[in-house]
CSV table of C-alpha atoms in Angstrom, one decimal:
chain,number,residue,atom,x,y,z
P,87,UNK,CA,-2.9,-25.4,-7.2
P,88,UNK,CA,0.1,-24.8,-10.1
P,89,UNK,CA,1.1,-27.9,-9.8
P,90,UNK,CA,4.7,-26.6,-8.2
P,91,UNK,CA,4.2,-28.3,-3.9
P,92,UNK,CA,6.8,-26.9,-1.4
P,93,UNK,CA,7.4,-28.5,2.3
P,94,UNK,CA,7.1,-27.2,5.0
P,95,UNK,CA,4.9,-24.4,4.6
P,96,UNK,CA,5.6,-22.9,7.7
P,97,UNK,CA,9.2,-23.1,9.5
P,98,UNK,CA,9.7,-21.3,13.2
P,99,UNK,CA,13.6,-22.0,14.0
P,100,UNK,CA,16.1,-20.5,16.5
P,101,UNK,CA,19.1,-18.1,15.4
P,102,UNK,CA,21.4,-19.6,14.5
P,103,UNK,CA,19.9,-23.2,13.9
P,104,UNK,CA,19.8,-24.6,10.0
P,105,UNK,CA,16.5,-25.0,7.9
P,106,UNK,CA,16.0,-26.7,4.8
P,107,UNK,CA,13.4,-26.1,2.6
P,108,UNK,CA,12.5,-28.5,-0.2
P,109,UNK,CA,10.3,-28.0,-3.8
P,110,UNK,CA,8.7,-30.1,-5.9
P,111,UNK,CA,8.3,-28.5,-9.9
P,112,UNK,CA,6.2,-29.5,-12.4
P,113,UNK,CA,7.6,-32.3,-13.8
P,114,UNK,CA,8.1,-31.3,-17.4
P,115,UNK,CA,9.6,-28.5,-15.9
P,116,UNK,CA,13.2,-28.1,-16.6
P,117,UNK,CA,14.0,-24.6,-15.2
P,118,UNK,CA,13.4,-23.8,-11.4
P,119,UNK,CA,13.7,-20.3,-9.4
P,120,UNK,CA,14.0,-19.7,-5.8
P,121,UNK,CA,12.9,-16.4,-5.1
P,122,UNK,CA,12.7,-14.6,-1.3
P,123,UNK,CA,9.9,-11.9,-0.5
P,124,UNK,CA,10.0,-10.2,2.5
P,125,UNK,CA,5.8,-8.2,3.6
P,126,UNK,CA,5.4,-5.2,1.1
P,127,UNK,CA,8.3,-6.1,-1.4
P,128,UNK,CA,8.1,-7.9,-4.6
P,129,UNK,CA,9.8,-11.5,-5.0
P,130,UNK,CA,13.6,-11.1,-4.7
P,131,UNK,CA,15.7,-13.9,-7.2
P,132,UNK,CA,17.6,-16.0,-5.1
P,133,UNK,CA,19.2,-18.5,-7.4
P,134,UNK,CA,18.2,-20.4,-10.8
P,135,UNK,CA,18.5,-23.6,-12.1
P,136,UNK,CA,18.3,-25.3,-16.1
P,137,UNK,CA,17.9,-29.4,-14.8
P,138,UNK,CA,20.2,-30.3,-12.4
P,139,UNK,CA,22.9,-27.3,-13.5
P,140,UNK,CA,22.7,-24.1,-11.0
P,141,UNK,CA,23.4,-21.6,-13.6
P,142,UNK,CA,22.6,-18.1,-11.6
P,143,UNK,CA,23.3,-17.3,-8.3
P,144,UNK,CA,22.2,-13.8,-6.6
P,145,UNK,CA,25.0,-11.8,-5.7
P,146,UNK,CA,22.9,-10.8,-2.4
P,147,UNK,CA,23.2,-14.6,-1.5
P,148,UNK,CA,25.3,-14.9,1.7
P,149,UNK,CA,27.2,-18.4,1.9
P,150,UNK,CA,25.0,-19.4,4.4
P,151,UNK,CA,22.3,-20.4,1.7
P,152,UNK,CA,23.2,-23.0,-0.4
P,153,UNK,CA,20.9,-24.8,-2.9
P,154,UNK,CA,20.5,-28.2,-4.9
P,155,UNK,CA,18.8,-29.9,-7.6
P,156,UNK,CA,20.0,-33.2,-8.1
P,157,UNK,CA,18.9,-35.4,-10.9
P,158,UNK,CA,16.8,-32.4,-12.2
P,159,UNK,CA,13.8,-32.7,-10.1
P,160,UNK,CA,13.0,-31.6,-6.6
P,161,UNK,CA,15.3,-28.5,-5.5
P,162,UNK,CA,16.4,-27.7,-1.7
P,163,UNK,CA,17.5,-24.4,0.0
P,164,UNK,CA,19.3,-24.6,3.1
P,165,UNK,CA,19.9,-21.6,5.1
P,166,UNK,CA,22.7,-22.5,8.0
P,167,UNK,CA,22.9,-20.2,11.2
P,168,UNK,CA,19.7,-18.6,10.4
P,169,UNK,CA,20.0,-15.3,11.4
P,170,UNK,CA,16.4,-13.1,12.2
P,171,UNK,CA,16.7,-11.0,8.7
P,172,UNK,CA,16.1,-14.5,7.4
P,173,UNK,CA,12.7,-13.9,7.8
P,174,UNK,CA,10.5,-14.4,5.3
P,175,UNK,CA,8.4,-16.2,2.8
P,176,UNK,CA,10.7,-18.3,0.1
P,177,UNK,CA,9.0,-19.0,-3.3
P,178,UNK,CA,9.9,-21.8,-5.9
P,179,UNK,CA,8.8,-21.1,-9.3
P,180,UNK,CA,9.4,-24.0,-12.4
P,181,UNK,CA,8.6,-23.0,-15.8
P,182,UNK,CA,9.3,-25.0,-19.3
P,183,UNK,CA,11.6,-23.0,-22.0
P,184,UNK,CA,10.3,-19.1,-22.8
P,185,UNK,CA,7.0,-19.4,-20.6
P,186,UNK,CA,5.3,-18.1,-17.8
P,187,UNK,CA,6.6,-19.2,-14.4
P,188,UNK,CA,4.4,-21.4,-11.7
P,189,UNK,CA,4.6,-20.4,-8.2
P,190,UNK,CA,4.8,-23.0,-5.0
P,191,UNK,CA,2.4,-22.1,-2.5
P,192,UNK,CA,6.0,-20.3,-0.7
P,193,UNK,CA,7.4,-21.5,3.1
P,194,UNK,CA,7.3,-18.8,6.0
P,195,UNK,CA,10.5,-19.0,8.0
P,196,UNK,CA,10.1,-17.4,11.2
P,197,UNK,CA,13.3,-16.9,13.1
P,198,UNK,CA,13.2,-16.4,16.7
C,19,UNK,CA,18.1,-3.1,-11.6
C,20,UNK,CA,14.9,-3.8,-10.3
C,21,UNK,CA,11.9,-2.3,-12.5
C,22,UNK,CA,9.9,0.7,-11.8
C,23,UNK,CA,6.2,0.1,-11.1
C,24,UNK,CA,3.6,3.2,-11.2
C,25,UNK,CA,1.5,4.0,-9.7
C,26,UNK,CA,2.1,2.0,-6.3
C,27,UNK,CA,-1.3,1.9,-5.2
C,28,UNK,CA,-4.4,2.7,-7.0
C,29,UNK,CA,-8.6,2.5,-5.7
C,30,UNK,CA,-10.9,1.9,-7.7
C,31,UNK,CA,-14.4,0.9,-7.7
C,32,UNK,CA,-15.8,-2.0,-9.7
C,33,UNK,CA,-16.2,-1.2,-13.3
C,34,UNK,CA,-13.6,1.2,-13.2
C,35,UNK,CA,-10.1,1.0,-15.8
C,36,UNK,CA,-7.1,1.5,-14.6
C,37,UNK,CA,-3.3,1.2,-16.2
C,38,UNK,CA,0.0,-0.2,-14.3
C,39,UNK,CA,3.1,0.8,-16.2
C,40,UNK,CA,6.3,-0.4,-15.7
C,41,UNK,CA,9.9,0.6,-16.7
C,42,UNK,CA,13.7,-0.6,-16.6
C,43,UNK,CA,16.6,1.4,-17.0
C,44,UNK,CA,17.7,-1.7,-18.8
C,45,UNK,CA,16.4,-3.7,-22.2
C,46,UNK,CA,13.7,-5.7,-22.5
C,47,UNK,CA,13.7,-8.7,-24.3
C,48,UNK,CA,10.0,-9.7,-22.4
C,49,UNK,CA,8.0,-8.8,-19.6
C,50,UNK,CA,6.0,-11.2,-17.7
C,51,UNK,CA,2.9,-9.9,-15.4
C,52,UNK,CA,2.1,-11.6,-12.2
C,53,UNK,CA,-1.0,-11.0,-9.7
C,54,UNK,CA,-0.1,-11.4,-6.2
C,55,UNK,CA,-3.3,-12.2,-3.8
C,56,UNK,CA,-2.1,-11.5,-0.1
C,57,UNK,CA,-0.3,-14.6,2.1
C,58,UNK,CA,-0.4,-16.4,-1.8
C,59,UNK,CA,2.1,-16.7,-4.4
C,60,UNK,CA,2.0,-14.7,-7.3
C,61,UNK,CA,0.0,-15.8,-10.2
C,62,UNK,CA,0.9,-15.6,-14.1
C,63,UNK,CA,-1.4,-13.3,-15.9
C,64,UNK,CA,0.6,-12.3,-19.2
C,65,UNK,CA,3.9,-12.1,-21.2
C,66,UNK,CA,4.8,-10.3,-23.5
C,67,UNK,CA,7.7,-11.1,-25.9
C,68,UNK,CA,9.6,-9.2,-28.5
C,69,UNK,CA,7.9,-9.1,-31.9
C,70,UNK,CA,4.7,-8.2,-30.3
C,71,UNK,CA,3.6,-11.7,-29.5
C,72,UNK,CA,1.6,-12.1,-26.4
C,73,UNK,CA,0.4,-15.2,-24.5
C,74,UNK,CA,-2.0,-14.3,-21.1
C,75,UNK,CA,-5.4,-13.4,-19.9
C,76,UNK,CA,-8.1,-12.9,-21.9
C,77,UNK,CA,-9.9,-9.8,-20.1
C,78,UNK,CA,-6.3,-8.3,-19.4
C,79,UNK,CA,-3.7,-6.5,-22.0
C,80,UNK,CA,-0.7,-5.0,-22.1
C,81,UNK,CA,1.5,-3.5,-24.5
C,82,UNK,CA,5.3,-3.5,-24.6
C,83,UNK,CA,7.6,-0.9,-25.7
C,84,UNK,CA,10.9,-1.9,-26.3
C,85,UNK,CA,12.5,1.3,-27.7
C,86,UNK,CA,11.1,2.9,-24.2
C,87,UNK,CA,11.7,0.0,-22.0
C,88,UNK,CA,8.5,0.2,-21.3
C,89,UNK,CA,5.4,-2.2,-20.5
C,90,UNK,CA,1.9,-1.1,-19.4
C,91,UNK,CA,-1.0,-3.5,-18.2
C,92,UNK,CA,-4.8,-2.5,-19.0
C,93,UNK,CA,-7.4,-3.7,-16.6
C,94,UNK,CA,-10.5,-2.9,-18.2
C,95,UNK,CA,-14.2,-2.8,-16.3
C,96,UNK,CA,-12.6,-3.8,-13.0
C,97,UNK,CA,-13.7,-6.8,-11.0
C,98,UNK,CA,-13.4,-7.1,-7.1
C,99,UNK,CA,-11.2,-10.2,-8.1
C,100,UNK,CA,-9.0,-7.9,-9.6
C,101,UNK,CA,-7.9,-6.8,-6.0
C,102,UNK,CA,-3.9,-7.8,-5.3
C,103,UNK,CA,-0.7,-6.6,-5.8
C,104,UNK,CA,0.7,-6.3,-9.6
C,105,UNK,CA,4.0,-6.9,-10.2
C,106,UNK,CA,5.9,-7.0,-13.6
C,107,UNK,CA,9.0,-8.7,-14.3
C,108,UNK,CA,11.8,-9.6,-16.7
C,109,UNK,CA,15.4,-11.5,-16.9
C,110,UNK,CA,17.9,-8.8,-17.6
C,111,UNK,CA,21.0,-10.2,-17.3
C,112,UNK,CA,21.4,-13.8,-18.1
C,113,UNK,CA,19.1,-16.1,-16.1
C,114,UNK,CA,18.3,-13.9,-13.3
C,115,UNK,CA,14.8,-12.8,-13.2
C,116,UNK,CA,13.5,-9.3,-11.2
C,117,UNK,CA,9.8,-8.3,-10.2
C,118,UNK,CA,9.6,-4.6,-10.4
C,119,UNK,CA,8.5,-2.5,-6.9
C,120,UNK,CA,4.6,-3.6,-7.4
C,121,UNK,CA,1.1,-1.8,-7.8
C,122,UNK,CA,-1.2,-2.5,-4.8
C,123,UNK,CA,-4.8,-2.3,-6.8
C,124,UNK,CA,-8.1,-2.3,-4.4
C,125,UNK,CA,-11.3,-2.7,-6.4
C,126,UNK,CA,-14.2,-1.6,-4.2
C,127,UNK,CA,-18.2,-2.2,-4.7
Protein backbone atom coordinates (compact mmCIF):
# COMPACT_ATOMS: atom_id res chain seq x y z
CA UNK A 1 0.00 0.00 0.00
CA UNK A 2 1.64 3.69 -1.30
CA UNK A 3 -0.39 5.47 0.60
CA UNK A 4 -2.21 7.01 -2.79
CA UNK A 5 -6.38 4.98 -2.35
CA UNK A 6 -8.53 5.18 -5.51
CA UNK A 7 -12.57 4.34 -5.57
CA UNK A 8 -14.04 2.27 -7.16
CA UNK A 9 -11.68 -0.18 -8.04
CA UNK A 10 -13.71 -1.79 -10.51
CA UNK A 11 -16.44 0.16 -12.73
CA UNK A 12 -18.75 -1.91 -15.43
CA UNK A 13 -21.02 0.98 -17.13
CA UNK A 14 -23.07 1.10 -20.29
CA UNK A 15 -21.99 3.17 -23.61
CA UNK A 16 -22.71 5.99 -23.42
CA UNK A 17 -23.48 6.36 -19.54
CA UNK A 18 -20.92 8.78 -17.33
CA UNK A 19 -18.36 7.40 -14.62
CA UNK A 20 -16.41 9.20 -12.20
CA UNK A 21 -13.58 8.07 -10.73
CA UNK A 22 -12.11 9.69 -7.59
CA UNK A 23 -8.25 9.58 -5.83
CA UNK A 24 -6.98 10.16 -2.75
CA UNK A 25 -2.80 11.28 -2.76
CA UNK A 26 -0.67 11.28 -0.18
CA UNK A 27 -1.30 14.07 1.74
CA UNK A 28 1.97 15.92 1.61
CA UNK A 29 1.67 15.42 -1.88
CA UNK A 30 1.31 18.45 -3.95
CA UNK A 31 1.53 17.08 -7.48
CA UNK A 32 -1.01 14.41 -8.83
CA UNK A 33 -1.06 12.38 -12.35
CA UNK A 34 -3.76 10.57 -13.97
CA UNK A 35 -2.41 8.21 -16.24
CA UNK A 36 -4.66 5.47 -18.53
CA UNK A 37 -3.04 1.89 -19.41
CA UNK A 38 -4.74 -0.16 -21.59
CA UNK A 39 -3.35 -4.72 -21.33
CA UNK A 40 0.27 -4.78 -22.79
CA UNK A 41 0.99 -0.98 -23.00
CA UNK A 42 2.82 1.16 -20.58
CA UNK A 43 0.82 4.04 -18.48
CA UNK A 44 -0.39 6.67 -20.95
CA UNK A 45 -0.38 10.62 -19.13
CA UNK A 46 -3.73 11.74 -19.06
CA UNK A 47 -3.50 15.01 -17.28
CA UNK A 48 -1.39 16.68 -14.38
CA UNK A 49 -1.89 18.73 -11.59
CA UNK A 50 0.55 21.15 -9.02
CA UNK A 51 -2.33 21.67 -5.84
CA UNK A 52 -5.43 22.60 -7.03
CA UNK A 53 -3.97 24.12 -10.61
CA UNK A 54 -4.40 21.67 -13.65
CA UNK A 55 -1.28 22.55 -15.41
CA UNK A 56 -1.01 19.70 -18.31
CA UNK A 57 -3.53 18.26 -20.21
CA UNK A 58 -2.87 15.30 -22.85
CA UNK A 59 -3.56 16.36 -26.19
CA UNK A 60 -5.06 12.69 -26.76
CA UNK A 61 -7.73 13.80 -24.14
CA UNK A 62 -11.18 13.91 -25.82
CA UNK A 63 -13.63 16.51 -24.13
CA UNK A 64 -15.48 13.87 -22.83
CA UNK A 65 -12.89 13.53 -19.85
CA UNK A 66 -12.69 16.25 -17.64
CA UNK A 67 -10.85 16.29 -14.30
CA UNK A 68 -10.70 18.17 -10.85
CA UNK A 69 -8.71 18.91 -7.85
CA UNK A 70 -10.29 21.17 -5.73
CA UNK A 71 -8.67 22.58 -2.64
CA UNK A 72 -5.50 20.50 -3.56
CA UNK A 73 -6.45 17.20 -2.31
CA UNK A 74 -8.53 14.34 -3.66
CA UNK A 75 -8.66 14.58 -7.62
CA UNK A 76 -11.73 13.18 -9.83
CA UNK A 77 -11.89 12.00 -13.54
CA UNK A 78 -15.11 11.93 -15.26
CA UNK A 79 -15.48 10.27 -18.45
CA UNK A 80 -19.20 11.33 -19.99
CA UNK A 81 -20.72 9.06 -22.79
CA UNK A 82 -18.34 6.41 -22.19
CA UNK A 83 -17.67 4.93 -25.27
CA UNK A 84 -16.12 0.96 -25.35
CA UNK A 85 -12.33 2.19 -26.21
CA UNK A 86 -12.73 3.62 -22.73
CA UNK A 87 -11.77 0.57 -21.52
CA UNK A 88 -9.20 0.29 -19.28
CA UNK A 89 -7.35 0.60 -16.03
CA UNK A 90 -6.85 4.50 -14.92
CA UNK A 91 -3.95 5.12 -12.52
CA UNK A 92 -3.43 8.13 -10.07
CA UNK A 93 0.01 8.79 -9.11
CA UNK A 94 0.99 11.88 -6.34
CA UNK A 95 4.48 12.62 -5.74
CA UNK A 96 6.22 15.61 -3.62
CA UNK A 97 8.61 18.11 -5.70
CA UNK A 98 11.55 16.14 -7.95
CA UNK A 99 10.63 12.57 -6.52
CA UNK A 100 9.51 9.33 -7.43
CA UNK A 101 5.84 9.02 -8.10
CA UNK A 102 3.31 6.66 -5.93
CA UNK A 103 0.85 4.69 -7.78
CA UNK A 104 -3.14 4.09 -6.55
CA UNK A 105 -3.93 0.65 -6.74
CA UNK A 106 -5.76 1.90 -10.51
CA UNK A 107 -9.83 1.46 -11.33
CA UNK A 108 -10.94 -0.99 -14.21
CA UNK A 109 -13.60 0.54 -16.27
CA UNK A 110 -15.33 -2.00 -18.19
CA UNK A 111 -17.68 -0.57 -20.81
CA UNK A 112 -20.40 -2.70 -22.15
CA UNK B 1 7.65 10.93 -27.95
CA UNK B 2 7.24 8.01 -25.99
CA UNK B 3 10.72 6.22 -25.02
CA UNK B 4 12.21 3.18 -26.56
CA UNK B 5 12.57 0.19 -24.33
CA UNK B 6 14.96 -2.94 -25.34
CA UNK B 7 14.71 -5.57 -25.28
CA UNK B 8 10.83 -6.15 -24.91
CA UNK B 9 10.90 -9.32 -23.29
CA UNK B 10 13.79 -11.14 -21.84
CA UNK B 11 13.94 -15.07 -19.72
CA UNK B 12 16.05 -15.57 -17.48
CA UNK B 13 16.62 -18.04 -14.81
CA UNK B 14 17.37 -17.02 -11.24
CA UNK B 15 20.76 -15.76 -10.69
CA UNK B 16 21.08 -14.67 -14.00
CA UNK B 17 22.02 -10.52 -15.07
CA UNK B 18 20.22 -8.98 -17.34
CA UNK B 19 20.25 -5.08 -18.77
CA UNK B 20 16.95 -2.95 -19.93
CA UNK B 21 18.00 0.11 -21.90
CA UNK B 22 16.04 2.82 -22.66
CA UNK B 23 16.20 5.77 -25.23
CA UNK B 24 14.28 9.10 -26.34
CA UNK B 25 14.66 10.91 -29.31
CA UNK B 26 14.33 13.82 -26.90
CA UNK B 27 16.58 15.16 -23.71
CA UNK B 28 16.66 13.91 -20.60
CA UNK B 29 16.74 15.85 -17.73
CA UNK B 30 15.87 12.42 -15.41
CA UNK B 31 14.67 9.10 -15.85
CA UNK B 32 12.56 7.34 -13.35
CA UNK B 33 12.31 3.35 -13.41
CA UNK B 34 9.11 1.64 -12.39
CA UNK B 35 8.34 -2.27 -11.93
CA UNK B 36 4.99 -3.21 -12.97
CA UNK B 37 3.62 -6.62 -11.25
CA UNK B 38 0.58 -7.89 -13.50
CA UNK B 39 -3.29 -6.47 -12.53
CA UNK B 40 -0.96 -3.89 -9.99
CA UNK B 41 0.28 -0.55 -10.33
CA UNK B 42 3.61 0.13 -11.15
CA UNK B 43 6.13 0.52 -8.43
CA UNK B 44 9.14 3.05 -8.06
CA UNK B 45 12.47 1.42 -8.23
CA UNK B 46 15.01 4.30 -9.21
CA UNK B 47 15.63 7.83 -10.59
CA UNK B 48 18.08 9.09 -11.93
CA UNK B 49 18.76 12.87 -12.23
CA UNK B 50 21.16 15.03 -14.05
CA UNK B 51 24.59 15.42 -12.32
CA UNK B 52 24.72 11.69 -11.72
CA UNK B 53 22.70 11.67 -8.55
CA UNK B 54 20.66 8.72 -8.00
CA UNK B 55 17.99 7.85 -5.34
CA UNK B 56 16.32 3.93 -5.67
CA UNK B 57 16.94 0.30 -4.92
CA UNK B 58 19.64 -0.97 -3.34
CA UNK B 59 20.21 -4.31 -5.32
CA UNK B 60 19.24 -2.41 -8.70
CA UNK B 61 21.36 0.30 -10.78
CA UNK B 62 21.24 2.19 -13.56
CA UNK B 63 23.26 4.60 -15.36
CA UNK B 64 22.10 7.68 -17.34
CA UNK B 65 23.58 9.08 -20.33
CA UNK B 66 22.51 12.33 -21.14
CA UNK B 67 24.66 13.20 -24.21
CA UNK B 68 23.02 9.68 -25.69
CA UNK B 69 19.66 10.06 -24.26
CA UNK B 70 20.16 7.17 -22.87
CA UNK B 71 19.36 5.15 -19.57
CA UNK B 72 20.09 1.44 -18.84
CA UNK B 73 18.84 -0.57 -15.69
CA UNK B 74 21.19 -3.50 -14.26
CA UNK B 75 19.47 -6.33 -12.48
CA UNK B 76 22.18 -8.25 -11.08
CA UNK B 77 21.83 -12.19 -9.71
CA UNK B 78 18.20 -12.20 -10.63
CA UNK B 79 15.45 -13.04 -8.13
CA UNK B 80 11.97 -14.68 -9.13
CA UNK B 81 10.57 -11.37 -7.51
CA UNK B 82 12.26 -9.66 -10.10
CA UNK B 83 9.55 -11.05 -12.60
CA UNK B 84 7.19 -7.89 -14.04
CA UNK B 85 7.18 -5.56 -16.63
CA UNK B 86 9.99 -2.64 -16.54
CA UNK B 87 9.10 0.48 -17.75
CA UNK B 88 11.26 3.71 -17.78
CA UNK B 89 10.08 7.15 -17.90
CA UNK B 90 10.68 10.90 -18.01
CA UNK B 91 8.80 14.41 -18.37
CA UNK B 92 9.84 15.77 -21.65
CA UNK B 93 7.95 18.53 -22.26
CA UNK B 94 6.79 20.53 -19.38
CA UNK B 95 4.72 18.52 -16.83
CA UNK B 96 3.80 15.71 -18.91
CA UNK B 97 5.36 12.52 -17.97
CA UNK B 98 5.80 9.28 -20.57
CA UNK B 99 6.64 5.50 -19.73
CA UNK B 100 8.61 4.14 -22.47
CA UNK B 101 7.12 0.76 -24.54
CA UNK B 102 8.22 -1.67 -21.42
CA UNK B 103 10.50 -4.86 -20.91
CA UNK B 104 8.47 -7.94 -19.97
CA UNK B 105 11.31 -9.77 -17.65
CA UNK B 106 10.40 -13.63 -16.44
CA UNK B 107 12.89 -14.93 -13.92
CA UNK B 108 12.51 -18.76 -13.82
CA UNK B 109 13.92 -21.40 -11.14
Amino acid sequence: DTGVSQDPRHKITKRGQNVTFRCDPISEHNRLYWYRQTLGQGPEFLTYFQNEAQLEKSRLLSDRFSAERPKGSFSTLEIQRTEQGDSAMYLCASRPDHNEQFFGPGTRLTVL
Amino acid sequence: QQPVQSPQAVILREGEDAVINCSSSKALYSVHWYRQKHGEAPVFLMILLKGGEQKGHEKISASFNEKKQQSSLYLTASQLSYSGTYFCGTALTGNQFYFGTGTSLTVIP
